[in-house]
Short mmCIF file of C-alpha atoms (C1' of nucleotides) in Angstrom, two decimals:
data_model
loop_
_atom_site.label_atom_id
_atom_site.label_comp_id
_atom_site.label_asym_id
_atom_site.label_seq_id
_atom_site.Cartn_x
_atom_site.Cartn_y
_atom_site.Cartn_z
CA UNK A 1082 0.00 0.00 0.00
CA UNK A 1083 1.47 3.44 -1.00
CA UNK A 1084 1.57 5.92 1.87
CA UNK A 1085 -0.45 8.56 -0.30
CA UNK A 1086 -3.90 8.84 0.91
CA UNK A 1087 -6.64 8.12 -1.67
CA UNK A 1088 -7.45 10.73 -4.38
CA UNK A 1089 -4.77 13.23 -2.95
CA UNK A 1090 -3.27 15.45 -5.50
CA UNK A 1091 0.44 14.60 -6.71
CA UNK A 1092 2.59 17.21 -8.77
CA UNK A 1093 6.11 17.19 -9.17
CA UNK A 1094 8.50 19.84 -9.80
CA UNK A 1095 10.84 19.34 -12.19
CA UNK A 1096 13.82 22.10 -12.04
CA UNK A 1097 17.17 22.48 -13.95
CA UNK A 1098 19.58 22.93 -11.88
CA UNK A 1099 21.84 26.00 -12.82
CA UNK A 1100 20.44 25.86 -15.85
CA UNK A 1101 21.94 28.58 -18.05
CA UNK A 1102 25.53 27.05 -16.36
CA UNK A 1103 24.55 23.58 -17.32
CA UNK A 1104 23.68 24.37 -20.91
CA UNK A 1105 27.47 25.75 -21.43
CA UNK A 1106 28.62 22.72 -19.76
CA UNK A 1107 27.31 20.54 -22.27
CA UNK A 1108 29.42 21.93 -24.96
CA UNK A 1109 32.17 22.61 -22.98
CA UNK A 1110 32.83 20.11 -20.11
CA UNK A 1111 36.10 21.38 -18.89
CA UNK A 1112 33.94 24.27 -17.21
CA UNK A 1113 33.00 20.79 -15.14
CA UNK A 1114 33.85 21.76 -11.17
CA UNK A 1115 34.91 24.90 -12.13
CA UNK A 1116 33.22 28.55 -11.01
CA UNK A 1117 31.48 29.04 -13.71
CA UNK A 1118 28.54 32.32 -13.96
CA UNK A 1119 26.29 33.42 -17.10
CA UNK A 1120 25.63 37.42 -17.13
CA UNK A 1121 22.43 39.18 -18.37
CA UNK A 1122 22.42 40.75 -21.45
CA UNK A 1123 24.23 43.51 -21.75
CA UNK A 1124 26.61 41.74 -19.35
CA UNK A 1125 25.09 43.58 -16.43
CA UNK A 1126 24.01 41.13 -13.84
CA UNK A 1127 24.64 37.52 -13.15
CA UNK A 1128 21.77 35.04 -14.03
CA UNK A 1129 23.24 31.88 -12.72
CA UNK A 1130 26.11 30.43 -11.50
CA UNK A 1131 27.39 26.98 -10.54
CA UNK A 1132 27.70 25.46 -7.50
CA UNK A 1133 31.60 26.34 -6.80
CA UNK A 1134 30.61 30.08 -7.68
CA UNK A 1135 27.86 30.14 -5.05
CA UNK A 1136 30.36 29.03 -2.70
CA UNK A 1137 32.66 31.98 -3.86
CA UNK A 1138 29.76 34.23 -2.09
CA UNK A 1139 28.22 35.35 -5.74
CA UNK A 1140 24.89 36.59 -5.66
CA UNK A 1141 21.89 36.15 -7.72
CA UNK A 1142 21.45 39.12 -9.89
CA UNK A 1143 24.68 40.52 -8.43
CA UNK A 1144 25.85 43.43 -10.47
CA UNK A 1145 29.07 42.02 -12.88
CA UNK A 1146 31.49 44.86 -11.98
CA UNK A 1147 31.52 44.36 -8.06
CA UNK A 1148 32.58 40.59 -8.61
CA UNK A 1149 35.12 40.95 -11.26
CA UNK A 1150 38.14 41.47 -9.17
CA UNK A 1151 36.91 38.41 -7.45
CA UNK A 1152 36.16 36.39 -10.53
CA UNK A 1153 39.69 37.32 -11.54
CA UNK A 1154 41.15 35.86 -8.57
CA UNK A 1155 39.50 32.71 -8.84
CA UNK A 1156 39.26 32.08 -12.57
CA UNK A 1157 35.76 32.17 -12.75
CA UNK A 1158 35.01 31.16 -16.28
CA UNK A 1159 32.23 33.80 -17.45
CA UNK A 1160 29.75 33.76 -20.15
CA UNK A 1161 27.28 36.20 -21.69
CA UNK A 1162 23.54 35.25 -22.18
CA UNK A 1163 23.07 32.23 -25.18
CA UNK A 1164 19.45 32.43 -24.90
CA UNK A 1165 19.00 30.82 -28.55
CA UNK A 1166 21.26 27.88 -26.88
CA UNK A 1167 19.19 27.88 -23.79
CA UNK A 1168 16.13 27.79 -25.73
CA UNK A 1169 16.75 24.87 -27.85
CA UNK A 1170 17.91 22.79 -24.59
CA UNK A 1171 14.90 24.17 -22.70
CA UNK A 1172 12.85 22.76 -25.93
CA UNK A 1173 14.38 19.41 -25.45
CA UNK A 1174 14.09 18.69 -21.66
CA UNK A 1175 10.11 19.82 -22.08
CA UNK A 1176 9.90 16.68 -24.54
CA UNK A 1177 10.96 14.60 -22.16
CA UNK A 1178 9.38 15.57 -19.86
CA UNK A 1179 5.85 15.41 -22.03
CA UNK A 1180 7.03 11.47 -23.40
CA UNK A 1181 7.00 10.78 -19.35
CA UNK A 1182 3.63 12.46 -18.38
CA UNK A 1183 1.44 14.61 -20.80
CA UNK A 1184 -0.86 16.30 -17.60
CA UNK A 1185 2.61 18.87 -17.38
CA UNK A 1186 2.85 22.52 -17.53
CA UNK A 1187 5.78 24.22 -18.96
CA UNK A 1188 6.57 27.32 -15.82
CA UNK A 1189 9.80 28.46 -17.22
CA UNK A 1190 12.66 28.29 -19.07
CA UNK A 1191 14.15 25.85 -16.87
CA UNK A 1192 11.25 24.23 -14.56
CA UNK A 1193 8.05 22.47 -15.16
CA UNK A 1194 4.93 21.15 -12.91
CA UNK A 1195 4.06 17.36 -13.86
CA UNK A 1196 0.49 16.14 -12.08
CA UNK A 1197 1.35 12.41 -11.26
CA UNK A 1198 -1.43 11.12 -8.90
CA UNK A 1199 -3.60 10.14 -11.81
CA UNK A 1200 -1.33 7.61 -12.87
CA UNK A 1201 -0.71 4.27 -11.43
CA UNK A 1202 3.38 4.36 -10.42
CA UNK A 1203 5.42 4.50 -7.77
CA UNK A 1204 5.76 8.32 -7.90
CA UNK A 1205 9.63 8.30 -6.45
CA UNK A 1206 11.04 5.96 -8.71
CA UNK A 1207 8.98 7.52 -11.30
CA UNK A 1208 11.19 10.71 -10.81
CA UNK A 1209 14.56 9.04 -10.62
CA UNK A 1210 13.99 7.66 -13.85
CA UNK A 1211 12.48 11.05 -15.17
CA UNK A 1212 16.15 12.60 -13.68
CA UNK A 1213 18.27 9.61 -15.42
CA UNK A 1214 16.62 10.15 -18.43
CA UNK A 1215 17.25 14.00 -18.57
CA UNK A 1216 20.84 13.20 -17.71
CA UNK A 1217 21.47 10.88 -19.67
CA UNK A 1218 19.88 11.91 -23.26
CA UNK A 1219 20.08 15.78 -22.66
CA UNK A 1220 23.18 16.12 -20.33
CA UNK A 1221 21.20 18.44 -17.80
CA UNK A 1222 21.32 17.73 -14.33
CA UNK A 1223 17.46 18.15 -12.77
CA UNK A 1224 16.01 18.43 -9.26
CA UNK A 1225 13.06 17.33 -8.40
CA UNK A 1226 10.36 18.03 -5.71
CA UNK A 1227 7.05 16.23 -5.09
CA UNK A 1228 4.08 17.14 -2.93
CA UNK A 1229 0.55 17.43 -2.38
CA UNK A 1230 0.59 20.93 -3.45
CA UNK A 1231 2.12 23.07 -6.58
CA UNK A 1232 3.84 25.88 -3.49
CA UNK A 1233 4.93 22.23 -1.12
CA UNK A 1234 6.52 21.25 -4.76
CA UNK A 1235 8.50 24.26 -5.20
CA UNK A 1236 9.60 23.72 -1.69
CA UNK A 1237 10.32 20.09 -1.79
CA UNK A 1238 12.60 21.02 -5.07
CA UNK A 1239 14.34 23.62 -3.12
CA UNK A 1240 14.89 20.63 -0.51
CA UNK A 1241 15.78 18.71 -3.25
CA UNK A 1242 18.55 20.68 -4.45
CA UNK A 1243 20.40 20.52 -0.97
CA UNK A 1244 20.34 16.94 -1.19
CA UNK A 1245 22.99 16.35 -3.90
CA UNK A 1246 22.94 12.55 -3.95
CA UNK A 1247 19.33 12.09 -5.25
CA UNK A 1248 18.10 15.33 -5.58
CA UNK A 1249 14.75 14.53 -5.34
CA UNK A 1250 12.59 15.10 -2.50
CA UNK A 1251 9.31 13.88 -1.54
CA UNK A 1252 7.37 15.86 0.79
CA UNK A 1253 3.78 13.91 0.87
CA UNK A 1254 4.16 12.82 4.17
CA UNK A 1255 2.03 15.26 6.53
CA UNK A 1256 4.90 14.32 9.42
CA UNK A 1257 7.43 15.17 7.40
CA UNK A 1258 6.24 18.68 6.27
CA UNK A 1259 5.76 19.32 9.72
CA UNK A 1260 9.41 19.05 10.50
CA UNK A 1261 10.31 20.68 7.25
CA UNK A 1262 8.15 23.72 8.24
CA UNK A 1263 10.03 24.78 11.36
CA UNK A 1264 12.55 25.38 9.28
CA UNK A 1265 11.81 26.71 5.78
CA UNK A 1266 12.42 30.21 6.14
CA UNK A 1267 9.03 32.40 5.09
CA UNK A 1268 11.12 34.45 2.26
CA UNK A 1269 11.95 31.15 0.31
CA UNK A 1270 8.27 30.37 -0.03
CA UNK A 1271 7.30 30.35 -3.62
CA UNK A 1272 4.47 34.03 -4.19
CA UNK A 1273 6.33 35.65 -1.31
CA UNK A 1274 8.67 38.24 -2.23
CA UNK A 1275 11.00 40.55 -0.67
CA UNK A 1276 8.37 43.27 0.12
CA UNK A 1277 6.06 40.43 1.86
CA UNK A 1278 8.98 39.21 3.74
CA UNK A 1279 10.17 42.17 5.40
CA UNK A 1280 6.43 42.63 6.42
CA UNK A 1281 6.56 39.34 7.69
CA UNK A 1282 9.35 39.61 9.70
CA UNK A 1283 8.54 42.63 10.91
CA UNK A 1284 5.41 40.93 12.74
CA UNK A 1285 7.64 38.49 14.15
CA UNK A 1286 6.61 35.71 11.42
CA UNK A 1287 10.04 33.77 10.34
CA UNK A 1288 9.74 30.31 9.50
CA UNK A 1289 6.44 28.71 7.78
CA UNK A 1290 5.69 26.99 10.83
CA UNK A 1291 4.70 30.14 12.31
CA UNK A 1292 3.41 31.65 9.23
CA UNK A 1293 0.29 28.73 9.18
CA UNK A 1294 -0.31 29.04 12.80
CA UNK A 1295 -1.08 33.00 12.23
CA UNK A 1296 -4.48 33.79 12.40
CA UNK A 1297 -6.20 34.22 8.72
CA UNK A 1298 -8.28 36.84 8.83
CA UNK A 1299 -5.49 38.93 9.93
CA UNK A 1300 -3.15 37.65 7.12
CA UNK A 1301 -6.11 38.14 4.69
CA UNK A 1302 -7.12 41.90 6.05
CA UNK A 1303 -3.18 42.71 5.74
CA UNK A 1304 -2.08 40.79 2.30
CA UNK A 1305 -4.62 39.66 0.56
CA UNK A 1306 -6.21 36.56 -1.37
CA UNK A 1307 -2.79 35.61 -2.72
CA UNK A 1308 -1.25 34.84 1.13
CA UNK A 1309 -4.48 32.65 1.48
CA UNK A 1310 -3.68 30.74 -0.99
CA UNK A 1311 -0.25 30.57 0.00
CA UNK A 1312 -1.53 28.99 3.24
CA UNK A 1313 -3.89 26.86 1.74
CA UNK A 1314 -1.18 25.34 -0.18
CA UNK A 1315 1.13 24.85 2.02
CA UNK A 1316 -1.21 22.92 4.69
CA UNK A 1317 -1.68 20.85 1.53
CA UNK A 1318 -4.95 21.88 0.37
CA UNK A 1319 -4.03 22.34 -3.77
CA UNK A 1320 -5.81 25.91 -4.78
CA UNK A 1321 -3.50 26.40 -7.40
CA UNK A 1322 -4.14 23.59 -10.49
CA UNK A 1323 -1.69 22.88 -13.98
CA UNK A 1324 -2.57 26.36 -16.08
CA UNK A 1325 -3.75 26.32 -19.86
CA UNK A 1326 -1.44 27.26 -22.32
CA UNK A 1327 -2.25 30.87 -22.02
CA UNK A 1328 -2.73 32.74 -24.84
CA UNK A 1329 0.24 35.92 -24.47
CA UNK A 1330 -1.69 39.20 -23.72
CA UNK A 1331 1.45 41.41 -24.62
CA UNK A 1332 4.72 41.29 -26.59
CA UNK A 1333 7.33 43.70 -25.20
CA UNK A 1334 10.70 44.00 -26.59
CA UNK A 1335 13.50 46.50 -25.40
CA UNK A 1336 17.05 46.43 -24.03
CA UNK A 1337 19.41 48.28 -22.07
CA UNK A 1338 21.88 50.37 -24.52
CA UNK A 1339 25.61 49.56 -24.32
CA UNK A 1340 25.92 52.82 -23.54
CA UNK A 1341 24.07 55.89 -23.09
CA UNK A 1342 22.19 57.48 -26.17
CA UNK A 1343 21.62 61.18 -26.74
CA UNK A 1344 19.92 61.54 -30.50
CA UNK A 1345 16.63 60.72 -31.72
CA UNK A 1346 18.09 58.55 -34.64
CA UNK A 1347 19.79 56.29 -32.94
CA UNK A 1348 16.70 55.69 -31.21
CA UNK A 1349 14.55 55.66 -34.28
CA UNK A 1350 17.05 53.11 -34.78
CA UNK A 1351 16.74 50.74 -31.88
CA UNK A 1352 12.76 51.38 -31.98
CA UNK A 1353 12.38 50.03 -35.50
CA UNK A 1354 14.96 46.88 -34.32
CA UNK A 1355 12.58 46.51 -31.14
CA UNK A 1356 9.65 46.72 -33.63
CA UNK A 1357 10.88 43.74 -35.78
CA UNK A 1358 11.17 41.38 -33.41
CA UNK A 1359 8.20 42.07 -31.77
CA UNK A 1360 6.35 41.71 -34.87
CA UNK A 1361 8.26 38.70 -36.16
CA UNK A 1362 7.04 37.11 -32.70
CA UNK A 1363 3.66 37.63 -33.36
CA UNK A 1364 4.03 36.56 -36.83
CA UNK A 1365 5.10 32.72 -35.64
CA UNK A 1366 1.96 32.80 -32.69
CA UNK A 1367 0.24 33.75 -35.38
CA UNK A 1368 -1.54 37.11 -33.49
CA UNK A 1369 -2.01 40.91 -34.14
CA UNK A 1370 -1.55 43.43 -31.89
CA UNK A 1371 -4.83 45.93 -31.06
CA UNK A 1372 -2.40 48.93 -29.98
CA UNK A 1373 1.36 49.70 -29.78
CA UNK A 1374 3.38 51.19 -26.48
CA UNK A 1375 6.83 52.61 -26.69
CA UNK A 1376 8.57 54.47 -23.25
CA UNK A 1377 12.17 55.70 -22.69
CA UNK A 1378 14.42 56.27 -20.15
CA UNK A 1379 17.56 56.89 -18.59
CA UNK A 1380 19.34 55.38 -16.13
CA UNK A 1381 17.87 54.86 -12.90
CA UNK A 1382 21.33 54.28 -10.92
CA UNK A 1383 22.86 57.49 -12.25
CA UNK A 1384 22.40 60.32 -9.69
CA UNK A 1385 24.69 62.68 -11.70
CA UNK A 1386 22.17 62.65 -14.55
CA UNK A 1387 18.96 64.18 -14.63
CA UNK A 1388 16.10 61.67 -14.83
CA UNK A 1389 13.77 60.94 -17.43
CA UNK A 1390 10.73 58.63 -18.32
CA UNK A 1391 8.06 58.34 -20.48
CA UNK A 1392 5.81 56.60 -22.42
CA UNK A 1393 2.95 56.40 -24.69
CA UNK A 1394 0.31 54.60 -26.61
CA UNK A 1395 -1.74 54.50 -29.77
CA UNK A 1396 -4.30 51.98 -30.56
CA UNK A 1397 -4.73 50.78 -33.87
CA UNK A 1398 -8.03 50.83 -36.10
CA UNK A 1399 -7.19 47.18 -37.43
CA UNK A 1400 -4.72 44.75 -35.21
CA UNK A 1401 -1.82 43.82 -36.88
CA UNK A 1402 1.16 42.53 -37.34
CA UNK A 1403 2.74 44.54 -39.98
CA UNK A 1404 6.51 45.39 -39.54
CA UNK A 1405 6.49 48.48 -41.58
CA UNK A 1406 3.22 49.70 -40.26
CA UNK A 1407 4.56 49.39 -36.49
CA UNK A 1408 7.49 50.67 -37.10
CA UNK A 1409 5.74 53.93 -38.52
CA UNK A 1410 3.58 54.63 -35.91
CA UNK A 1411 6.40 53.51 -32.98
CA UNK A 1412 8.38 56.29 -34.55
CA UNK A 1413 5.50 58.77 -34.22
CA UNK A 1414 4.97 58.21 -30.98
CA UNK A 1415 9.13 58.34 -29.97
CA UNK A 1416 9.50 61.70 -31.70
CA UNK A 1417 6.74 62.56 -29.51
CA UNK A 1418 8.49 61.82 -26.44
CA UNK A 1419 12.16 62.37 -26.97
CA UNK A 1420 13.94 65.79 -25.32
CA UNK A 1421 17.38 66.60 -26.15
CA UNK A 1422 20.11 66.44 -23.66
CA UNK A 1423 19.18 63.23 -21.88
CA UNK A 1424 21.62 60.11 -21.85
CA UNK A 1425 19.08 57.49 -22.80
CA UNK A 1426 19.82 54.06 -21.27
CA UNK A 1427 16.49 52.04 -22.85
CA UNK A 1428 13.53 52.15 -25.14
CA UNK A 1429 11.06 49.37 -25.67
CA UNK A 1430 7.97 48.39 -27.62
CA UNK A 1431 4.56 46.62 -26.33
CA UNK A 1432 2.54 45.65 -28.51
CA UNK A 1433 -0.84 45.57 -26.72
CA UNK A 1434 -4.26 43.34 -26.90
CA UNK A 1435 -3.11 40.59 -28.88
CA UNK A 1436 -5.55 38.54 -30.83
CA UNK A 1437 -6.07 35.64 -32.90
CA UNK A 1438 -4.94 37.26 -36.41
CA UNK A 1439 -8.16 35.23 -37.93
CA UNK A 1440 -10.29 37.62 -35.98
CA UNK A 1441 -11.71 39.73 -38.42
CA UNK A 1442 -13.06 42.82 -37.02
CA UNK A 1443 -13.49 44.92 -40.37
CA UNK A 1444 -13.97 48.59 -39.68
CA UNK A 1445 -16.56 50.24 -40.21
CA UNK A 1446 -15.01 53.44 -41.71
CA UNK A 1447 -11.62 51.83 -43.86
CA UNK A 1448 -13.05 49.97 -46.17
CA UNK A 1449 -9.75 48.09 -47.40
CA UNK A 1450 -8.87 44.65 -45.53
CA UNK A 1451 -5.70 45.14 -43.41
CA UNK A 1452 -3.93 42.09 -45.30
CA UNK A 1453 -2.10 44.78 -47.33
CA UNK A 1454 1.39 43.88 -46.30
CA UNK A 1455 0.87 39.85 -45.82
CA UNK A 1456 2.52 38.87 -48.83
CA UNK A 1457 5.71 41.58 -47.79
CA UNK A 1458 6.09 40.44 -44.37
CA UNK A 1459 5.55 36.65 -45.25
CA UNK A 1460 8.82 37.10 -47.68
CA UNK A 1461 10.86 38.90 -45.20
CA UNK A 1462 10.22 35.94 -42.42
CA UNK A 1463 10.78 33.07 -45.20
CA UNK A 1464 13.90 35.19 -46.31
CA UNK A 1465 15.55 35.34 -43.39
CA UNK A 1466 14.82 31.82 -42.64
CA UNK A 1467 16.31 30.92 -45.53
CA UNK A 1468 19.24 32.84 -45.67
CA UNK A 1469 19.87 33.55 -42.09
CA UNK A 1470 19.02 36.09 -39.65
CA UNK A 1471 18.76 39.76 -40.59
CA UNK A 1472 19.38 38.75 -44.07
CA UNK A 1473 16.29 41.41 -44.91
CA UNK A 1474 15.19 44.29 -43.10
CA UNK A 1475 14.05 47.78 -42.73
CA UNK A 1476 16.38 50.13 -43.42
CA UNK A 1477 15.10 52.08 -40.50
CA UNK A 1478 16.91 49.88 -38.40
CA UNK A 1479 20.25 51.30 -39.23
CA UNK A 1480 23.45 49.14 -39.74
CA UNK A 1481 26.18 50.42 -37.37
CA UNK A 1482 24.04 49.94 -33.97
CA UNK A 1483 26.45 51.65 -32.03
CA UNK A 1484 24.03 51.49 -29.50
CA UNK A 1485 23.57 47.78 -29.35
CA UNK A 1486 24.15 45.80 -25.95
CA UNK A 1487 27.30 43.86 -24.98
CA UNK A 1488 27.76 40.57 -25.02
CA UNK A 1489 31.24 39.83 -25.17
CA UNK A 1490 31.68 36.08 -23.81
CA UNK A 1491 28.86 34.98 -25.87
CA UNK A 1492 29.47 30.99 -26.56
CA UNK A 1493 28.52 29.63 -29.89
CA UNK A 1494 25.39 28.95 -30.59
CA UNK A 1495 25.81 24.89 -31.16
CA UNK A 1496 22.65 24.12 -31.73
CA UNK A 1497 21.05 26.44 -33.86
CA UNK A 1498 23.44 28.52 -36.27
CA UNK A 1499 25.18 25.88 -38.57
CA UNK A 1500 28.20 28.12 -38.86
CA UNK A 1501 28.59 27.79 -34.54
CA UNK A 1502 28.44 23.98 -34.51
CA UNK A 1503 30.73 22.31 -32.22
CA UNK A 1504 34.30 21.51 -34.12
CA UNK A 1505 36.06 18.16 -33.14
CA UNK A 1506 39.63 18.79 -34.17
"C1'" DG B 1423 -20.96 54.70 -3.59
"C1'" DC B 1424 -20.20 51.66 -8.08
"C1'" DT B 1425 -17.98 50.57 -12.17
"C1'" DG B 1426 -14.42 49.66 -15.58
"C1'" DG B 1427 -10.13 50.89 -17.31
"C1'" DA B 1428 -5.56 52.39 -16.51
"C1'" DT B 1429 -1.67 52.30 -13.73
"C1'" DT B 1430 1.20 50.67 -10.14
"C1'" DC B 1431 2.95 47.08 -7.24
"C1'" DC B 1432 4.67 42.66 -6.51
"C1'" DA B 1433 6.41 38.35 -7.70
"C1'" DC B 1434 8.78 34.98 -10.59
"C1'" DC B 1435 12.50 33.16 -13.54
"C1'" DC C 512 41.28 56.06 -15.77
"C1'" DT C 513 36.17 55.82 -14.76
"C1'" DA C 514 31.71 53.91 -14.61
"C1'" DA C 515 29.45 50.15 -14.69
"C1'" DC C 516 22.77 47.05 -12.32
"C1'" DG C 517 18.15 42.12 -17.29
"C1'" DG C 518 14.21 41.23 -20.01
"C1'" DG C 519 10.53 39.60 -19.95
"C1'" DT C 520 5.79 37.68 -18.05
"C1'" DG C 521 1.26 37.70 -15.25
"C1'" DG C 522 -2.02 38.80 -11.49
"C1'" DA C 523 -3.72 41.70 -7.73
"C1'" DA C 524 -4.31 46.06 -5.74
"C1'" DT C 525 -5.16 50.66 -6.27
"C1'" DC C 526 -6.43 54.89 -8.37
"C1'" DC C 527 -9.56 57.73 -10.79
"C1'" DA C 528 -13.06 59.50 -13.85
"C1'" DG C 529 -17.78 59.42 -14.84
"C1'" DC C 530 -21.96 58.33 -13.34
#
DNA sequence: GCTGGATTCCACC
DNA sequence: CTAACGGGTGGAATCCAGC
């Protein structure tokens, strides 16, 4: 008899560990039990690090200039962002996962939810196997937590991850969670944040334990419908179930500029850049946008500088998806905005309301069906699919980018530029 | 007061 | 030598205009 109680719910969390770290690895396996970290774009920030750099005291998110003395010191092998690499490996360990249980939901880049109870295994040697496989076909070491609950899961793979040798952790057991809870600090719980925490703390409320024995009316009165949930979940009552594939409300698209921009054009520039691969996005989902954002800024950790933001929106009579017809109106609306004499450190495009692009909502006023660019825009994505990326674009987008972002210790994108494949000399 | 829409806040990876 | 800090998502709470 298994020591799961009848119709309780199952899911397991299935998390890449150091994932951005492990895809480099695969490619490159003397970076094996070395400090190894992977940097935002731009450089800026780390995004994840393995387990030797952890132990070097590097932070999550951690600003790359206060660490590189350090880095230096210790050889810390450093990467920019591969995000086409990470993609493609993300791709495969979500097709594993799916051959091994179809009732999953993809959460991220690097972690998915599998719901287990409705199938008749032995749920913990169902998820070593899931790990072996991973490891074995992909090369990507996983973690993976199991509980009652979606929040218990998150925790259990947390758990998981401190237990090296299996790293797997199964926290059905009510006995065990109530161990476990005593323990589990309240600002590692999955939905609480570092605004909630300090709040938390500040009332004395530390560990989880202590957190579920808090009275609920005063925890809904002071944060709301999401902490009841919280609390539901974590005394094992599942409120939160596997989510649809939901349809994408917005595409946004901007980055930080490799350095600080002063003139309108090469903003017009990095707006119309912004613009195409917003568009080209919606393009492949196959959607249209109802209305178009673009904002600007500088820098909001330069005190020398005066500050500036803003931001506007137009919406559009027909949705669409139409490069050049973005790009127009984005440009409007950033002439609109810009004032000389700032240092500019970002400016990004939303497009707004997406919708199926069979919707046909035909104006009442414009006569002509919006399909006018279809054909264009179809050749420009079949173009550069063809013949490589940025093969064909608007001129608008200008070709010296001076603006563009670093990434200077990009690797080589193995798996998805046949000129980047690995060489075996 | 009530409503819906816009904006801000918060969280996550 | 200095200055250097991501890019997305989504949901809830809150604000505010118009009744």
């Amino acid at each position: 008899m298994l020591s799961t109680r009848f119709n309780q719910t199952c899911f397991a969390l299935v998390d890449c560990n150091n994932f951005f770290v492990s895809c480099e690895r695969i490619f490159n396996p003397r970076l094996i039990n070395k400090p190894t970290i992977v940097l935002s774009s731009n450089d800026g920030c780390v995004v994840a690090r393995s387990n030797e750099a952890k132990l070097l005291g590097i932070k999550m998110g951690q600003p790359y200039f206060q660490i590189e003395k350090l880095c230096r010191q210790n050889h810390v092998h450093i990467f920019s962002s591969n995000f086409e690499l990470y993609g493609d490996i993300s791709k495969r360990v979500m097709t594993t996962l799916f051959d091994f249980c179809l009732d999953s939901e993809i959460y991220s880049i690097d972690e998915a939810f599998l719901r287990l109870d409705k199938m008749s295994i032995n749920v913990v040697e169902y998820a070593k196997k899931i790990k072996e496989t991973i490891w074995k076909n992909i090369g990507i070491p996983v973690s993976i937590g199991i509980a009652p609950t979606k929040t218990l899961a998150k925790m259990a793979s947390h758990l998981a991850k401190q237990n090296l040798t299996s790293g797997i952790y199964d926290l059905r057991s009510e006995n065990a969670r109530e161990i476990i809870l005593q323990t589990f600090p309240v600002e590692e719980i999955w939905g609480i944040g570092k605004q909630t925490a300090t709040q938390l703390h500040y009332s004395k409320i530390h560990m989880t334990s202590q957190l579920c024995a808090t009275p609920s009316t005063y925890l809904k009165k002071r944060f709301g419908v999401m902490m009841m949930r919280i609390i539901n979940e974590l005394n094992g009552i599942s409120c939160l179930s596997l989510e649809e594939v939901h349809s994408v409300k917005n595409i946004m698209c901007s980055r930080s500029f490799g350095k600080p921009v002063t003139t309108l054009s090469d903003l017009l520039e990095a707006v119309s850049t912004y613009c195409a691969n917003a568009c080209k996005k919606a393009r492949l989902q196959k959607i249209k946008a109802q209305g178009i954002c673009v904002y600007l800024r500088t820098s909001l950790f330069n005190k020398t500088k005066p500050f500036y933001s803003a931001s506007d929106q137009k919406i559009l009579l027909l949705p669409s998806n139409d490069t050049v017809l973005i790009t127009t109106i984005a440009h409007d609306l950033l002439k609109k905005l810009f004032k000389s004499n700032y240092d500019y450190q970002k400016v990004g495009v939303i497009l707004l309301n997406l919708i199926d692009e069979n919707i046909k909502q035909n104006d009442l006023f414009e006569n002509k069906n919006n399909d006018d660019n279809k054909i264009l825009m179809n050749l420009l994505d079949v173009m550069n699919e063809q013949w490589g990326k940025k093969s064909l674009f608007l001129a608008a987008e200008g070709t010296q980018k001076l603006w563009s972002v670093k990434s200077a210790r990009r690797s080589p994108r193995y798996t998805t530029q046949w000129n980047e494949l690995l060489l075996v000399l």
